[in-house]
Coordinates of N, CA and C in Angstrom, one line a residue:
X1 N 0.9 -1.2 0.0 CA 0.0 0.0 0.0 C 0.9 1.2 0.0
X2 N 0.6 1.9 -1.1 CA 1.7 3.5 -1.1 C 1.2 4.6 -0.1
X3 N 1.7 5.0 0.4 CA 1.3 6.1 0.7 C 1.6 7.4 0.1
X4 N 0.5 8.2 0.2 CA 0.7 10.0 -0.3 C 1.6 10.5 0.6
X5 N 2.9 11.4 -0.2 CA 3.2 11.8 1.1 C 2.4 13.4 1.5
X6 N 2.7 13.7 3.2 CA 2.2 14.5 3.7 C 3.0 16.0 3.8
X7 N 2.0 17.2 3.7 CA 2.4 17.8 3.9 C 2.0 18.6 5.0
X8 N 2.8 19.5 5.4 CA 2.0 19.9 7.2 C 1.9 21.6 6.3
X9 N 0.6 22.2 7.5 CA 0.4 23.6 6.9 C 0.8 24.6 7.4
X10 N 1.9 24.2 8.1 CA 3.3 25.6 8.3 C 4.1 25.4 7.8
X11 N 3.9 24.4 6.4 CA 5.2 24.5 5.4 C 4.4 24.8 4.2
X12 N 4.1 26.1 4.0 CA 3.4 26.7 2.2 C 4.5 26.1 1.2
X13 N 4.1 25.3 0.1 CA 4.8 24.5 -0.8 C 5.0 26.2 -1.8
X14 N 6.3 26.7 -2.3 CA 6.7 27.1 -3.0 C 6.3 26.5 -4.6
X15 N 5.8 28.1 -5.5 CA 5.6 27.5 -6.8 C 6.0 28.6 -7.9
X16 N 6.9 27.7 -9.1 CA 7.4 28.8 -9.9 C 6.2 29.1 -10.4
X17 N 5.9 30.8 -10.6 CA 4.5 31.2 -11.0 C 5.0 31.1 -12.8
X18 N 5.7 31.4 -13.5 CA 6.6 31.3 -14.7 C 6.1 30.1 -15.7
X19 N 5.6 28.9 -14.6 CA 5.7 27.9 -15.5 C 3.8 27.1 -14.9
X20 N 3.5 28.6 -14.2 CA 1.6 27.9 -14.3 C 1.3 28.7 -15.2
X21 N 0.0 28.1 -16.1 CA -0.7 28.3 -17.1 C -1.3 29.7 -17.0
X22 N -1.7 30.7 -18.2 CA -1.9 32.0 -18.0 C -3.7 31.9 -17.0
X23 N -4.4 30.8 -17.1 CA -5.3 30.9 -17.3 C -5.9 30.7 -15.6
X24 N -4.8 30.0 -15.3 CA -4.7 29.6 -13.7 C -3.8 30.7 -12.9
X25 N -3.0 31.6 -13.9 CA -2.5 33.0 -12.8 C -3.8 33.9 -12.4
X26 N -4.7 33.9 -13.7 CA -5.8 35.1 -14.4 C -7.0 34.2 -12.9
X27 N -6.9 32.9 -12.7 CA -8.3 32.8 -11.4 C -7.2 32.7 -10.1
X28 N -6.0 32.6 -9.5 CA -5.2 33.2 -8.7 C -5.1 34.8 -8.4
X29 N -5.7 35.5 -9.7 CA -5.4 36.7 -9.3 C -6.5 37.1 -8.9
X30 N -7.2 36.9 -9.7 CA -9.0 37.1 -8.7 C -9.1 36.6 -7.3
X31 N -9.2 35.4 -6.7 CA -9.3 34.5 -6.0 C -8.1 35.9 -4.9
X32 N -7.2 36.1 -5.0 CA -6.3 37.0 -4.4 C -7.1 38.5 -4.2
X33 N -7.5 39.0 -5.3 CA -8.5 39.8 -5.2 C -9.7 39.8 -4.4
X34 N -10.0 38.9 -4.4 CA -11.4 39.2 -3.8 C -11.4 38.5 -2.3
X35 N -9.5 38.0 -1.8 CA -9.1 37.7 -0.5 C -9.1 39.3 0.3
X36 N -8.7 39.9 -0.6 CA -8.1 41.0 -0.2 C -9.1 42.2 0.0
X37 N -10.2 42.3 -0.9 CA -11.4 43.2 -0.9 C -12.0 42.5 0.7
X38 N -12.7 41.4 1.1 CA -12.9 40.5 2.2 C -12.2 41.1 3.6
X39 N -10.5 40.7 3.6 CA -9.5 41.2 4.4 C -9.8 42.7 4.6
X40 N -10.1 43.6 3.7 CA -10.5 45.0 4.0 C -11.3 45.5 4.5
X41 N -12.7 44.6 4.3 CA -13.6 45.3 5.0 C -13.9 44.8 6.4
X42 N -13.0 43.5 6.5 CA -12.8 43.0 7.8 C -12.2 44.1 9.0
X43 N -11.0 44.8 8.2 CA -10.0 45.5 8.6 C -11.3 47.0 9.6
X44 N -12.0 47.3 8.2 CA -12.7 48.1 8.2 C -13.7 48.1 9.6
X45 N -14.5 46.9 9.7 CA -15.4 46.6 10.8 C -14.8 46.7 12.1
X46 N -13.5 46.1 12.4 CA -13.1 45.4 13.3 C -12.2 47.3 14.2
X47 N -11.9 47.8 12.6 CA -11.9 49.5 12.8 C -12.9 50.2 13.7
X48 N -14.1 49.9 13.3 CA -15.3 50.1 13.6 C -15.6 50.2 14.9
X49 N -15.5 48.9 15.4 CA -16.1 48.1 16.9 C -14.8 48.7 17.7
X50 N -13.7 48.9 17.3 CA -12.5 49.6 18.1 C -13.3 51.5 18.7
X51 N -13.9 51.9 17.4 CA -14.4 53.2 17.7 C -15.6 53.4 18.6
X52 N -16.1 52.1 18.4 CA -17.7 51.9 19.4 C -17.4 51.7 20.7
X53 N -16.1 50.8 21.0 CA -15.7 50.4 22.0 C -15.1 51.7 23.1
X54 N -14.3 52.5 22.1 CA -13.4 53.7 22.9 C -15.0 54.7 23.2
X55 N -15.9 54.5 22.3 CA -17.1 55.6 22.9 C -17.5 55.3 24.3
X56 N -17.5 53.9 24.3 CA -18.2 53.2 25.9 C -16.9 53.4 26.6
X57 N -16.3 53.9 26.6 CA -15.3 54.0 27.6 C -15.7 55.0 28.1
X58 N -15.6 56.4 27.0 CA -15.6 57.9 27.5 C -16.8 57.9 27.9
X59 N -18.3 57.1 27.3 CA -19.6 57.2 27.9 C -20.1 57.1 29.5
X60 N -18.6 56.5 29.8 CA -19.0 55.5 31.3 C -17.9 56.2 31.9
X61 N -16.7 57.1 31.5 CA -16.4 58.5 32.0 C -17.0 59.4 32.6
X62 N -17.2 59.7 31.6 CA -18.2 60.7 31.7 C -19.7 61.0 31.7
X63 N -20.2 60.3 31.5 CA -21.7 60.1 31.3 C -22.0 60.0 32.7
X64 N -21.6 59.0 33.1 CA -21.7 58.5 34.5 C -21.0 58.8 35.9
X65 N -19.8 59.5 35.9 CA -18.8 60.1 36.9 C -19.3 61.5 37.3
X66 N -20.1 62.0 36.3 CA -20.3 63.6 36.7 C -22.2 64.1 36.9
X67 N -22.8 62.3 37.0 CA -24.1 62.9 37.2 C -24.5 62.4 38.5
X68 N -25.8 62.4 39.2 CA -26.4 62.3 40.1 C -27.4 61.6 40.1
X69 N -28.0 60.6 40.8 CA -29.2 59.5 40.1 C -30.4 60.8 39.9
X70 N -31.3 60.0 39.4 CA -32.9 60.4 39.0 C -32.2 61.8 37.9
X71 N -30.8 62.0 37.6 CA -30.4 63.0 36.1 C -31.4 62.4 35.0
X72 N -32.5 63.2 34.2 CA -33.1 62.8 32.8 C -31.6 62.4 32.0
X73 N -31.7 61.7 30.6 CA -31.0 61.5 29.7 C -31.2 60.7 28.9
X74 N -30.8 60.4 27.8 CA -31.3 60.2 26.8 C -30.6 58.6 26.7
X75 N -31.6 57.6 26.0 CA -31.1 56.1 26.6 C -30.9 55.9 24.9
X76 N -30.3 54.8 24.6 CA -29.9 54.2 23.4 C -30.3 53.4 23.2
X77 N -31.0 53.3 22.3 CA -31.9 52.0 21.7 C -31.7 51.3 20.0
X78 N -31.1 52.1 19.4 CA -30.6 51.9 18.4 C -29.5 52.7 18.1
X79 N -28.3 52.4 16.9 CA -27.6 53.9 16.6 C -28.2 55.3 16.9
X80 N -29.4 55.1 16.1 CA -30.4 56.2 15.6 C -31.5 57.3 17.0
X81 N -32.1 55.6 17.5 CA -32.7 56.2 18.0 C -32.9 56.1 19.7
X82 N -33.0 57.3 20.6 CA -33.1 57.2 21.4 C -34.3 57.8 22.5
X83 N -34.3 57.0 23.3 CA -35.8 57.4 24.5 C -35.0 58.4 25.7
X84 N -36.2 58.7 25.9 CA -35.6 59.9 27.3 C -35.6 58.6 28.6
X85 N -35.2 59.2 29.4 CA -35.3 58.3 31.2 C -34.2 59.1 31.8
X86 N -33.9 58.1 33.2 CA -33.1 58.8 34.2 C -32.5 57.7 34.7
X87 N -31.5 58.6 35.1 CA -29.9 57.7 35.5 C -30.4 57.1 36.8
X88 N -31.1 55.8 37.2 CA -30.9 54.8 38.2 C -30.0 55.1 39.0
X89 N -28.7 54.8 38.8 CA -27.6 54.5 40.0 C -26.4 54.8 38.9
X90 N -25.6 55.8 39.7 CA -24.4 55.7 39.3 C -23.5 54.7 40.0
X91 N -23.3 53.5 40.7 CA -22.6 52.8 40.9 C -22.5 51.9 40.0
X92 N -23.7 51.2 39.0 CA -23.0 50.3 38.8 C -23.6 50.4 36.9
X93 N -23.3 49.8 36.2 CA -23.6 50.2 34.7 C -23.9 49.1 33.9
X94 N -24.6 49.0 33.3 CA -24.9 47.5 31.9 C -23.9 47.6 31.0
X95 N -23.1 46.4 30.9 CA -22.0 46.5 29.8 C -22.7 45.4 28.8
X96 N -22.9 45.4 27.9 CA -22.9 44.7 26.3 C -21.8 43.7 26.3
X97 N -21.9 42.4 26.8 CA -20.7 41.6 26.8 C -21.2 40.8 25.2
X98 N -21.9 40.8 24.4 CA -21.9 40.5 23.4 C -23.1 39.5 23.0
X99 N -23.5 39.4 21.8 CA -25.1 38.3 21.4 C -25.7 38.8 22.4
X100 N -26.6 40.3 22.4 CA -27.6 40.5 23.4 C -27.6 40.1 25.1
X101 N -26.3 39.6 25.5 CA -26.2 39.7 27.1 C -25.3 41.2 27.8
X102 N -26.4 41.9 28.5 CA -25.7 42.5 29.5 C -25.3 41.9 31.0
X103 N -24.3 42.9 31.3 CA -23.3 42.4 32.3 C -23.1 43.6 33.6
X104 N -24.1 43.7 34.9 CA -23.8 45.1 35.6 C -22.4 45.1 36.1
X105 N -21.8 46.4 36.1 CA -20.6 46.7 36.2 C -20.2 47.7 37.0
X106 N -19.4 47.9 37.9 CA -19.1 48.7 38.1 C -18.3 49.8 37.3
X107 N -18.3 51.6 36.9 CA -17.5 52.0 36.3 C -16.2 52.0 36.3
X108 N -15.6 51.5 37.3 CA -14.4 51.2 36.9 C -13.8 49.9 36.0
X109 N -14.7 48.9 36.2 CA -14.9 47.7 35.8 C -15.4 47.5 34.6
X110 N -16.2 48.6 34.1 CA -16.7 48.4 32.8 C -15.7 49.3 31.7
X111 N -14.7 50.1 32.8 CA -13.6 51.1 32.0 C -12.8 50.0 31.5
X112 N -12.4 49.2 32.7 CA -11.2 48.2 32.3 C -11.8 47.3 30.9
X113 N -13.3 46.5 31.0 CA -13.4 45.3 30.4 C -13.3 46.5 28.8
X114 N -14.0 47.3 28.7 CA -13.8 48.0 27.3 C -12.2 48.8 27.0
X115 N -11.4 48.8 27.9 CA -10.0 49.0 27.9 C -9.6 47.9 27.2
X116 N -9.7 46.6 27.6 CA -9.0 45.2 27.4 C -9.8 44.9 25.3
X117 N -11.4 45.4 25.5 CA -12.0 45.0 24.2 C -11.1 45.9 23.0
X118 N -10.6 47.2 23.6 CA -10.0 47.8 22.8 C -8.5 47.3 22.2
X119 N -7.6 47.0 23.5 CA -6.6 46.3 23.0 C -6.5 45.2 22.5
X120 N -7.3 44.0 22.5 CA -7.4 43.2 21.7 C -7.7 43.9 20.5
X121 N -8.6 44.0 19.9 CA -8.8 44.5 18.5 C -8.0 45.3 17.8
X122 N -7.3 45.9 18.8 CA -6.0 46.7 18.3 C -5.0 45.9 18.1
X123 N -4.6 44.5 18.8 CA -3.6 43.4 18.4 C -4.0 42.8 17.1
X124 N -5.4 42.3 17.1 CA -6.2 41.4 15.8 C -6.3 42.6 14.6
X125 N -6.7 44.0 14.5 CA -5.8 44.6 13.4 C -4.6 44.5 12.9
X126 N -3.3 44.5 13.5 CA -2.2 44.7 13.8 C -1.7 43.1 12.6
X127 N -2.5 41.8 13.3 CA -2.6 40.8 12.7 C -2.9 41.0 11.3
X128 N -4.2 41.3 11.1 CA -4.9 41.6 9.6 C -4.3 42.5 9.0
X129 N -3.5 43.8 9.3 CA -2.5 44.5 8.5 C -1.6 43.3 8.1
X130 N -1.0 42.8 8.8 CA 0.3 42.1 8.7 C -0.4 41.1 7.5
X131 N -1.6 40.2 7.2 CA -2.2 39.4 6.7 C -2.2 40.1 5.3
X132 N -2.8 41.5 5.3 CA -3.3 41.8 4.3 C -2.4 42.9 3.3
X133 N -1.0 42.9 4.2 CA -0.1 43.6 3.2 C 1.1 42.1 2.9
X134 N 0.8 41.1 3.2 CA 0.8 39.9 2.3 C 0.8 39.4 1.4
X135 N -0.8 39.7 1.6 CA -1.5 39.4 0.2 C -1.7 40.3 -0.8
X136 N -1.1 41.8 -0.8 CA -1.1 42.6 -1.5 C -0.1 42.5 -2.1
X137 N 1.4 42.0 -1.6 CA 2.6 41.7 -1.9 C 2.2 40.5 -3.2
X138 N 1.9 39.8 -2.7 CA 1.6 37.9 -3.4 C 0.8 38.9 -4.5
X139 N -0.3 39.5 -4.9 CA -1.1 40.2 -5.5 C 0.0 40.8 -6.8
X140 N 0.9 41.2 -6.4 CA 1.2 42.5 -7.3 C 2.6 41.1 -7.8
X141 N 2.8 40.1 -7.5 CA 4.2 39.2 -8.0 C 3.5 38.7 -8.8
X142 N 1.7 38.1 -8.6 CA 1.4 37.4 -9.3 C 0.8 38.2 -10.7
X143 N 0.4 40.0 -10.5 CA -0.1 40.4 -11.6 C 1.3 40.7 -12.7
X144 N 2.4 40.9 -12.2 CA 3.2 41.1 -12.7 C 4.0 39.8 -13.5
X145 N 4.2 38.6 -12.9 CA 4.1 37.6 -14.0 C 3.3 37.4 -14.8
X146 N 1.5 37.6 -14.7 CA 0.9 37.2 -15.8 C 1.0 38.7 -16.6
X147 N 1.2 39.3 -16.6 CA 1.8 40.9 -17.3 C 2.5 40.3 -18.4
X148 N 4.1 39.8 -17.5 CA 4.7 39.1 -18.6 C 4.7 38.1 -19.2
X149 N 3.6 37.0 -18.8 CA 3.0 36.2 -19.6 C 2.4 36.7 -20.7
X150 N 1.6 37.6 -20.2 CA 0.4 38.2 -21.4 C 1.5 38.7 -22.9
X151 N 2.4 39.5 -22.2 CA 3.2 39.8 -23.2 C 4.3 39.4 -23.7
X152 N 4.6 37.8 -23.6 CA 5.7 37.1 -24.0 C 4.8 36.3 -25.0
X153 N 3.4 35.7 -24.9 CA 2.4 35.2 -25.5 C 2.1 36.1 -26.7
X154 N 1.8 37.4 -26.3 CA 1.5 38.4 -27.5 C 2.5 38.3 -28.3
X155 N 3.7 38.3 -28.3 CA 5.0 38.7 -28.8 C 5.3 37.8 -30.1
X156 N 4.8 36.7 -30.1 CA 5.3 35.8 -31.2 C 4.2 35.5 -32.2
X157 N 2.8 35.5 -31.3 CA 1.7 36.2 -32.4 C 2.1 37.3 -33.4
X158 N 2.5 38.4 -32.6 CA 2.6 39.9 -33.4 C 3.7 39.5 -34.6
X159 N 5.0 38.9 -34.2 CA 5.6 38.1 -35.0 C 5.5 37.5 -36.2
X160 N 4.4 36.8 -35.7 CA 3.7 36.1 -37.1 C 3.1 36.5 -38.0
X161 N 2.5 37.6 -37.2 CA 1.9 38.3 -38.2 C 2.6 39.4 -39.0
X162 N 3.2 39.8 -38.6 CA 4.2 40.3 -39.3 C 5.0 40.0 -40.4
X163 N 5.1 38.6 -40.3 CA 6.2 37.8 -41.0 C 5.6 37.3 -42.2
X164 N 4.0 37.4 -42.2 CA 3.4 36.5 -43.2 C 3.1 37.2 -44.1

């Protein structure tokens, strides 16, 4: 019985791009493209929830360090929209620990846990930069082979025609 041999996947198999077919650089280069549009808007969101996160920081700053219970204010119910009410308790706060669960917190406690959400996502960017000026690199080696594919192919056509 033969066996296949193995390969593990912290060893990427190196490939001369020079000697794959034009037609398999041309769905490499898409398939790379549309890794990369994906990777961006990932970049983009994860941007996002970093900005949402630093608002609940300053919210619970400030929102809550400088008022007095029974303060009116305006409650959040959507981005968009929001209802009037009054500040309960400044001791302790509802944090959004994620999928619709809140978590009461103290404000210092809810400074730290959205301190900690922020540095994480500032690490997992950091990652996705590093991921996605990769594949931007791999992107531009492989458009630039099929470049000169396209035009080592053209070259002996034009030739011929030339010649006849």
């Amino acid at each position: 019985m033969a066996s296949a041999p193995t390969s593990t996947p912290s060893q990427p198999q190196t490939v001369d791009l020079a000697t794959v077919p034009t037609p398999q650089l041309t769905q490499l280069k898409n398939q790379l493209t549309q890794d990369l549009a994906q990777l961006t808007s990932s970049f983009t969101q994860l941007r996002g929830a970093q900005t949402k996160f630093r608002d609940c920081i300053s919210s619970v700053r400030d929102g809550v360090a400088s008022k007095k219970e029974c303060t009116p204010i305006l409650v959040p119910l959507t981005p968009s929209l929001y209802v009037p009410g009054q500040l309960a308790s400044t001791a302790v706060v509802l944090v959004d620990v994620g999928t619709g669960f809140f978590v009461e917190k103290t404000p210092t406690a809810a400074r730290e846990f959205y301190t900690r959400k922020v540095a994480e996502i500032g690490r997992n960017l950091q990652d996705l930069e590093t991921i996605v000026s990769t594949k931007q690199s791999n992107l531009r080696v492989v458009e630039d082979v099929l470049r000169q594919k396209v035009l080592s192919e053209a070259s002996p056509a034009t030739a011929q025609a030339s010649a006849s």
